[in-house]
Amino acid sequence: MFKTKSVCLSLMLAALVPLAGCGGEQVKPAEVLRVSGQTMGTFYQLTVPADYKGGKEQLEKDARAQFQTVIDAISTFDKGSEISRFNQRDSTEPMQISTYLAHVIEEVNRQALRIGGATEISIQPLVNLWGFGPDGRPVKVPSAEEIAAARQYVGMDKYAVRYIGGSAFLEKKDPRVQLDLSTVGEGLGVDLLAQLLDEKKVENYLVSIAGAIRSRGLNPEGKPWRVGIVNPVDPDGQPFAVVCPQQEAMSTSGSYRNYFTDDNGRRYSHIIDPKSGQPISHHTVSVTVIGRNALMTDALDTGLMVLGADEALAWGDAHETAVYTIEMQDGKPVGRHNRYFEKYLKCTAPSGR
Ligand code: ADP
Ligand code: MG
């Protein structure tokens, strides 16, 4: 495990924590703008150079416009979003959707297929059944019959994206099929923020929404941006590991914040194994993935959580992908990473700096 004692913190409710500089640096820190707030039921944080055109107000406005694009497409809490309208439909007729949503569905499924379908966006009927959906909180463990009934509408073959005359359409094979893209909401948000900042030629930034981050360039002290992976047994304390995902996206899926406990004290996570219809119950509590964009890493981290640490690390090795896991062993969190993650734990500046 990476030692984090000397790290200065700016904490928030997330699986990842952007880390502020610690002062005492030789280099005069650059002036920066920091904007933070709430979106999609969680928290976001942006750090960009102070010369952002229009200043803090404009940055916040620009960020909110990007978040709204994601919310309009995939929010299950907003009943007017594209996905909510699709879920409420009592028809198998194709529904016209934005090319943005079509692309998101296709890309998540492309990633999901790489990990054997462990990320499954038609999971919504099971998510609702277990009480993690937009309409309720978990109250009871469903029966085997209820789980089997919900599983009938879960699977990549239960819906399809089609293109007709340049327009995108989404259709379900049964009116009871419902999609849940909430697991990639954070990743989509930071990808759109990064795209916006890249278009504006902003050379140094760190953007994060809960468990997903994107960065570019260097931090205000001229050093690599550092991000903390949250300690699952002390989410508001010191980070469990410090990572420098230079120029790349990183996201973490964790099972330690959103769960319910039954009368016997057994914990049920909000992450559900589509094969069994059951919430995951193994000892892996956090999986972090680094990759070229946050839609990809956010689609992978959830499924790799379903598979558990051993399989997640082996999959990362086989697919040249950086993976970091945390498992509970004898009540203590234990971190492991694969060889592709190694370089991100060494927070050295890029050569020539
Ligand atoms: P985390 O809290 O670890 O960041 P997310 O919030 O990104 O996780 O995703 C968890 C949500 O994804 C659940 O609340 C549920 O709506 C949905 N979900 C649960 N299991 C799966 C799965 N196997 N594949 C896709 N989505 C899932
Ligand atoms: Mg995810």
Coordinates of C-alpha atoms and ligand atoms in Angstrom, one line a residue:
M1 CA 0.0 0.0 0.0
F2 CA 1.2 3.5 -0.9
K3 CA 1.9 5.6 2.2
T4 CA -0.2 8.7 2.4
K5 CA 0.8 10.4 5.7
S6 CA 2.1 13.6 4.2
V7 CA -0.8 14.2 1.9
C8 CA -2.9 17.3 2.3
L9 CA -6.6 16.8 1.7
S10 CA -9.6 18.3 0.2
L11 CA -12.2 15.7 0.9
M12 CA -15.6 15.1 -0.5
L13 CA -18.2 12.3 -0.7
A14 CA -16.7 10.2 -3.4
A15 CA -14.8 7.1 -4.2
L16 CA -11.9 9.3 -5.5
V17 CA -10.6 12.4 -3.9
P18 CA -8.7 15.2 -5.8
L19 CA -5.8 16.1 -3.6
A20 CA -4.8 19.7 -3.1
G21 CA -1.1 20.8 -3.0
C22 CA 0.6 20.7 0.4
G23 CA 2.4 24.1 0.4
G24 CA 6.1 24.5 1.1
E25 CA 6.8 23.9 -2.6
Q26 CA 9.8 25.6 -4.3
V27 CA 7.7 26.4 -7.5
K28 CA 5.4 29.4 -7.2
P29 CA 1.9 27.9 -7.6
A30 CA -0.1 29.0 -10.6
E31 CA -3.3 30.9 -9.9
V32 CA -6.3 28.6 -10.2
L33 CA -10.1 28.6 -10.2
R34 CA -11.8 26.0 -8.1
V35 CA -15.5 25.2 -8.5
S36 CA -17.4 22.5 -6.6
G37 CA -21.0 21.7 -6.1
Q38 CA -23.6 19.0 -6.5
T39 CA -24.8 17.2 -9.5
M40 CA -26.5 13.8 -10.3
G41 CA -27.0 13.2 -6.6
T42 CA -23.3 13.5 -5.8
F43 CA -20.4 16.0 -5.8
Y44 CA -18.2 17.5 -8.5
Q45 CA -15.0 19.5 -8.3
L46 CA -13.1 21.4 -11.0
T47 CA -9.6 22.9 -10.9
V48 CA -8.6 25.0 -13.9
P49 CA -6.2 28.0 -14.5
A50 CA -7.5 31.3 -13.2
D51 CA -7.5 32.9 -16.7
Y52 CA -10.5 30.8 -17.7
K53 CA -12.5 33.1 -20.0
G54 CA -15.5 34.5 -18.0
G55 CA -14.0 33.3 -14.7
K56 CA -15.6 31.2 -12.1
E57 CA -19.2 32.0 -13.0
Q58 CA -18.7 31.0 -16.6
L59 CA -16.9 27.8 -15.6
E60 CA -19.7 26.8 -13.4
K61 CA -22.3 27.6 -16.1
D62 CA -20.3 25.7 -18.7
A63 CA -20.0 22.7 -16.4
R64 CA -23.7 22.7 -15.5
A65 CA -24.6 22.7 -19.3
Q66 CA -22.4 19.6 -19.7
F67 CA -24.0 17.8 -16.7
Q68 CA -27.5 18.7 -18.1
T69 CA -26.6 16.8 -21.3
V70 CA -25.9 13.7 -19.3
I71 CA -29.0 14.1 -17.1
D72 CA -31.3 14.7 -20.1
A73 CA -30.0 11.4 -21.6
I74 CA -29.7 9.0 -18.8
S75 CA -31.2 10.2 -15.5
T76 CA -33.6 7.7 -14.0
F77 CA -34.6 10.3 -11.4
D78 CA -35.6 12.9 -14.0
K79 CA -38.9 11.4 -15.4
G80 CA -38.4 13.5 -18.6
S81 CA -35.0 12.1 -19.5
E82 CA -34.6 10.0 -22.6
I83 CA -34.0 6.8 -20.6
S84 CA -36.9 7.5 -18.2
R85 CA -39.3 7.9 -21.2
F86 CA -38.0 4.7 -22.7
N87 CA -38.4 2.9 -19.4
Q88 CA -41.9 4.1 -18.9
R89 CA -43.0 3.1 -22.4
D90 CA -45.5 0.3 -22.5
S91 CA -44.6 -0.5 -26.1
T92 CA -42.0 -2.5 -28.1
E93 CA -42.1 0.1 -30.9
P94 CA -38.7 1.7 -31.5
M95 CA -38.3 5.1 -29.8
Q96 CA -36.2 7.8 -31.4
I97 CA -33.2 8.8 -29.2
S98 CA -30.3 11.2 -29.5
T99 CA -27.2 9.9 -31.2
Y100 CA -25.4 10.8 -27.9
L101 CA -27.5 8.3 -26.0
A102 CA -27.1 5.7 -28.8
H103 CA -23.3 6.1 -28.7
V104 CA -23.3 5.8 -24.9
I105 CA -25.3 2.5 -24.9
E106 CA -23.2 1.0 -27.6
E107 CA -19.9 2.0 -26.0
V108 CA -21.0 0.7 -22.5
N109 CA -22.0 -2.6 -24.1
R110 CA -18.8 -2.8 -26.1
Q111 CA -16.9 -2.6 -22.7
A112 CA -19.3 -4.9 -21.0
L113 CA -18.7 -7.6 -23.6
R114 CA -15.0 -7.4 -22.9
I115 CA -15.7 -8.5 -19.3
G116 CA -18.3 -11.2 -20.1
G117 CA -21.4 -9.1 -19.5
A118 CA -20.8 -8.4 -15.8
T119 CA -21.8 -4.7 -16.5
E120 CA -25.4 -5.0 -17.7
I121 CA -27.5 -1.9 -18.3
S122 CA -30.8 -3.7 -18.5
I123 CA -30.3 -4.5 -14.8
Q124 CA -32.9 -1.9 -13.8
P125 CA -35.8 -4.4 -13.0
L126 CA -33.4 -6.1 -10.5
V127 CA -32.2 -2.7 -9.2
N128 CA -35.8 -1.8 -8.5
L129 CA -36.6 -5.1 -7.0
W130 CA -33.7 -4.8 -4.5
G131 CA -34.8 -1.3 -3.7
F132 CA -31.9 0.7 -5.2
G133 CA -33.9 2.3 -8.0
P134 CA -35.3 5.8 -8.3
D135 CA -38.5 5.0 -6.5
G136 CA -37.4 3.4 -3.3
R137 CA -34.9 2.5 -0.7
P138 CA -34.0 -1.1 0.2
V139 CA -36.4 -2.6 2.7
K140 CA -36.5 -6.3 2.2
V141 CA -34.8 -9.2 0.5
P142 CA -36.8 -10.3 -2.5
S143 CA -37.9 -14.0 -2.9
A144 CA -36.2 -16.4 -5.4
E145 CA -39.4 -16.2 -7.5
E146 CA -39.3 -12.4 -7.7
I147 CA -35.7 -12.5 -8.7
A148 CA -36.3 -15.1 -11.4
A149 CA -39.2 -13.0 -12.7
A150 CA -37.1 -9.8 -12.9
R151 CA -34.2 -11.7 -14.6
Q152 CA -36.4 -12.5 -17.5
Y153 CA -36.1 -8.9 -18.7
V154 CA -32.3 -8.6 -18.0
G155 CA -29.8 -9.2 -20.8
M156 CA -28.2 -7.5 -23.9
D157 CA -30.6 -9.4 -26.1
K158 CA -33.6 -7.8 -24.5
Y159 CA -33.2 -4.4 -26.3
A160 CA -31.5 -3.0 -29.4
V161 CA -30.1 0.3 -30.8
R162 CA -31.0 0.8 -34.5
Y163 CA -30.2 3.4 -37.0
I164 CA -32.9 4.4 -39.6
G165 CA -32.1 7.1 -42.1
G166 CA -29.4 8.6 -39.9
S167 CA -31.5 8.7 -36.8
A168 CA -31.0 6.5 -33.8
F169 CA -33.8 4.4 -32.2
L170 CA -34.0 2.2 -29.1
E171 CA -36.4 -0.7 -28.8
K172 CA -37.3 -3.2 -26.2
K173 CA -38.3 -6.8 -26.8
D174 CA -40.8 -6.6 -23.9
P175 CA -42.5 -3.6 -22.4
R176 CA -41.1 -4.6 -19.0
V177 CA -37.4 -4.1 -20.1
Q178 CA -35.8 -1.1 -18.4
L179 CA -32.3 0.4 -18.7
D180 CA -30.1 1.8 -16.0
L181 CA -27.0 3.8 -17.1
S182 CA -26.5 5.4 -13.8
T183 CA -23.2 3.5 -13.3
V184 CA -21.6 5.6 -16.1
G185 CA -23.2 9.0 -15.3
E186 CA -20.1 10.2 -13.5
G187 CA -17.8 9.1 -16.2
L188 CA -20.0 10.7 -18.9
G189 CA -20.0 14.0 -17.0
V190 CA -16.2 14.2 -16.6
D191 CA -15.7 13.2 -20.3
L192 CA -17.9 16.1 -21.4
L193 CA -16.1 18.5 -19.1
A194 CA -12.7 17.3 -20.4
Q195 CA -13.9 17.7 -24.0
L196 CA -15.1 21.2 -23.2
L197 CA -11.8 22.2 -21.6
D198 CA -9.8 20.6 -24.4
E199 CA -11.8 22.5 -27.0
K200 CA -11.1 25.7 -25.1
K201 CA -7.3 24.8 -25.1
V202 CA -7.1 24.7 -21.3
E203 CA -3.8 22.9 -20.8
N204 CA -3.9 22.1 -17.1
Y205 CA -7.0 20.8 -15.3
L206 CA -8.4 18.2 -13.0
V207 CA -12.2 17.5 -13.1
S208 CA -14.0 15.0 -10.9
I209 CA -17.5 13.8 -10.2
A210 CA -17.6 11.4 -7.3
G211 CA -15.7 8.3 -8.4
A212 CA -14.6 9.5 -11.9
I213 CA -11.8 11.9 -12.8
R214 CA -10.0 13.3 -15.9
S215 CA -6.9 15.4 -15.8
R216 CA -4.5 17.1 -18.2
G217 CA -1.2 18.8 -17.8
L218 CA 0.1 19.5 -14.3
N219 CA -1.2 20.8 -11.0
P220 CA -0.8 24.4 -9.8
E221 CA 2.6 23.5 -8.3
G222 CA 3.8 22.2 -11.7
K223 CA 3.6 18.6 -10.5
P224 CA 1.5 15.6 -11.6
W225 CA -2.1 15.8 -10.4
R226 CA -2.7 13.5 -7.5
V227 CA -5.9 11.7 -6.6
G228 CA -6.7 9.6 -3.5
I229 CA -8.6 6.3 -3.7
V230 CA -11.0 6.4 -0.7
N231 CA -10.4 4.1 2.2
P232 CA -13.4 1.9 2.4
V233 CA -13.4 1.6 6.2
D234 CA -12.7 5.3 6.7
P235 CA -14.2 7.1 3.7
D236 CA -13.8 10.6 5.2
G237 CA -10.3 10.0 6.5
Q238 CA -6.9 9.8 4.8
P239 CA -7.0 8.2 1.3
F240 CA -6.1 4.6 1.0
A241 CA -3.7 5.1 -2.0
V242 CA -2.5 8.1 -3.9
V243 CA -2.5 7.9 -7.7
C244 CA -1.3 10.1 -10.5
P245 CA -3.4 9.2 -13.6
Q246 CA -1.6 11.6 -15.9
Q247 CA -3.6 12.7 -18.9
E248 CA -6.0 9.7 -18.5
A249 CA -9.3 8.9 -17.0
M250 CA -9.7 7.0 -13.7
S251 CA -12.8 5.7 -12.0
T252 CA -13.6 3.7 -8.9
S253 CA -16.6 1.6 -8.1
G254 CA -17.1 1.0 -4.4
S255 CA -19.6 -1.1 -2.5
Y256 CA -19.1 0.5 0.9
R257 CA -21.4 3.5 0.7
N258 CA -24.6 2.3 -0.8
Y259 CA -26.0 -0.9 0.7
F260 CA -28.6 -2.2 3.1
T261 CA -28.4 -4.6 6.0
D262 CA -31.0 -7.3 6.7
D263 CA -32.3 -8.4 10.1
N264 CA -29.4 -10.8 10.4
G265 CA -26.8 -8.2 9.7
R266 CA -26.0 -9.3 6.2
R267 CA -25.0 -6.5 3.8
Y268 CA -26.5 -6.1 0.4
S269 CA -24.6 -3.9 -2.0
H270 CA -26.2 -1.8 -4.8
I271 CA -24.0 -3.6 -7.3
I272 CA -25.9 -6.6 -8.7
D273 CA -24.5 -9.6 -10.4
P274 CA -26.7 -9.9 -13.6
K275 CA -26.1 -13.7 -13.7
S276 CA -27.5 -14.5 -10.3
G277 CA -29.7 -11.5 -9.8
Q278 CA -28.1 -11.0 -6.4
P279 CA -26.2 -8.1 -5.0
I280 CA -22.5 -8.9 -4.8
S281 CA -21.4 -10.4 -1.5
H282 CA -17.7 -11.1 -1.9
H283 CA -14.8 -9.4 0.0
T284 CA -13.9 -7.0 -2.9
V285 CA -15.1 -3.5 -1.9
S286 CA -13.4 -1.2 -4.4
V287 CA -12.1 -1.5 -8.0
T288 CA -10.3 1.3 -9.8
V289 CA -9.6 1.4 -13.5
I290 CA -7.5 3.8 -15.6
G291 CA -8.0 4.2 -19.3
R292 CA -8.3 6.7 -22.1
N293 CA -11.8 8.0 -21.2
A294 CA -14.1 7.8 -18.2
L295 CA -17.0 6.2 -20.0
M296 CA -14.8 3.2 -20.6
T297 CA -13.3 3.1 -17.1
D298 CA -16.8 3.7 -15.5
A299 CA -18.3 0.9 -17.6
L300 CA -15.5 -1.5 -16.6
D301 CA -15.2 -0.8 -12.9
T302 CA -18.8 -1.8 -12.0
G303 CA -18.5 -5.1 -13.9
L304 CA -15.0 -5.8 -12.5
M305 CA -16.5 -5.3 -9.0
V306 CA -19.0 -8.0 -9.9
L307 CA -16.2 -10.3 -10.9
G308 CA -14.1 -9.6 -7.7
A309 CA -10.5 -8.7 -7.2
D310 CA -8.8 -11.9 -8.5
E311 CA -10.6 -11.8 -11.8
A312 CA -10.4 -8.0 -12.1
L313 CA -6.6 -8.0 -11.8
A314 CA -6.2 -10.9 -14.1
W315 CA -8.5 -9.3 -16.7
G316 CA -6.4 -6.1 -16.5
D317 CA -3.2 -8.1 -17.1
A318 CA -4.7 -9.8 -20.1
H319 CA -6.1 -6.6 -21.6
E320 CA -3.2 -4.2 -20.7
T321 CA -5.4 -2.2 -18.4
A322 CA -4.4 -0.7 -15.1
V323 CA -6.5 -2.1 -12.2
Y324 CA -6.4 -1.5 -8.4
T325 CA -8.5 -3.4 -6.0
I326 CA -9.3 -3.3 -2.3
E327 CA -10.6 -6.4 -0.4
M328 CA -11.6 -6.9 3.2
Q329 CA -9.4 -9.4 4.9
D330 CA -10.0 -10.1 8.7
G331 CA -11.8 -6.8 8.9
K332 CA -8.9 -4.8 7.3
P333 CA -8.8 -3.4 3.8
V334 CA -6.0 -4.8 1.6
G335 CA -5.0 -3.2 -1.7
R336 CA -3.6 -5.0 -4.7
H337 CA -2.7 -3.7 -8.2
N338 CA -1.6 -5.2 -11.4
R339 CA 1.6 -4.4 -13.3
Y340 CA -0.1 -1.8 -15.6
F341 CA -1.1 0.2 -12.5
E342 CA 2.4 0.3 -11.1
K343 CA 3.5 3.5 -12.9
Y344 CA 0.5 5.5 -11.6
L345 CA 1.6 4.9 -8.0
K346 CA 4.9 6.7 -8.8
C347 CA 3.8 10.3 -8.9
T348 CA 6.8 11.6 -10.8
A349 CA 6.6 14.6 -13.2
P350 CA 6.8 13.7 -16.9
S351 CA 10.3 13.8 -18.3
G352 CA 11.6 17.3 -19.4
R353 CA 9.8 19.1 -16.6
Ligands
ADP1 P1 -20.4 3.4 -7.3 O1 -21.3 3.9 -6.3 O2 -19.6 2.2 -6.9 O3 -19.6 4.5 -8.1 P2 -22.1 3.5 -9.4 O4 -23.0 4.5 -8.7 O5 -21.3 4.0 -10.5 O6 -21.3 2.7 -8.4 O7 -23.1 2.4 -10.0 C1 -23.9 1.6 -9.2 C2 -25.3 1.7 -9.8 O8 -25.3 0.9 -11.1 C3 -26.3 0.9 -9.0 O9 -26.9 1.8 -8.1 C4 -27.3 0.4 -10.0 O10 -28.2 1.4 -10.4 C5 -26.4 0.1 -11.2 N1 -25.9 -1.3 -11.3 C6 -25.9 -2.2 -10.3 N2 -25.3 -3.4 -10.7 C7 -25.0 -3.1 -12.0 C8 -24.4 -4.0 -13.1 N3 -24.0 -5.2 -12.8 N4 -24.2 -3.4 -14.3 C9 -24.6 -2.1 -14.5 N5 -25.2 -1.3 -13.6 C10 -25.3 -1.8 -12.4
MG2 MG -19.0 2.3 -12.9

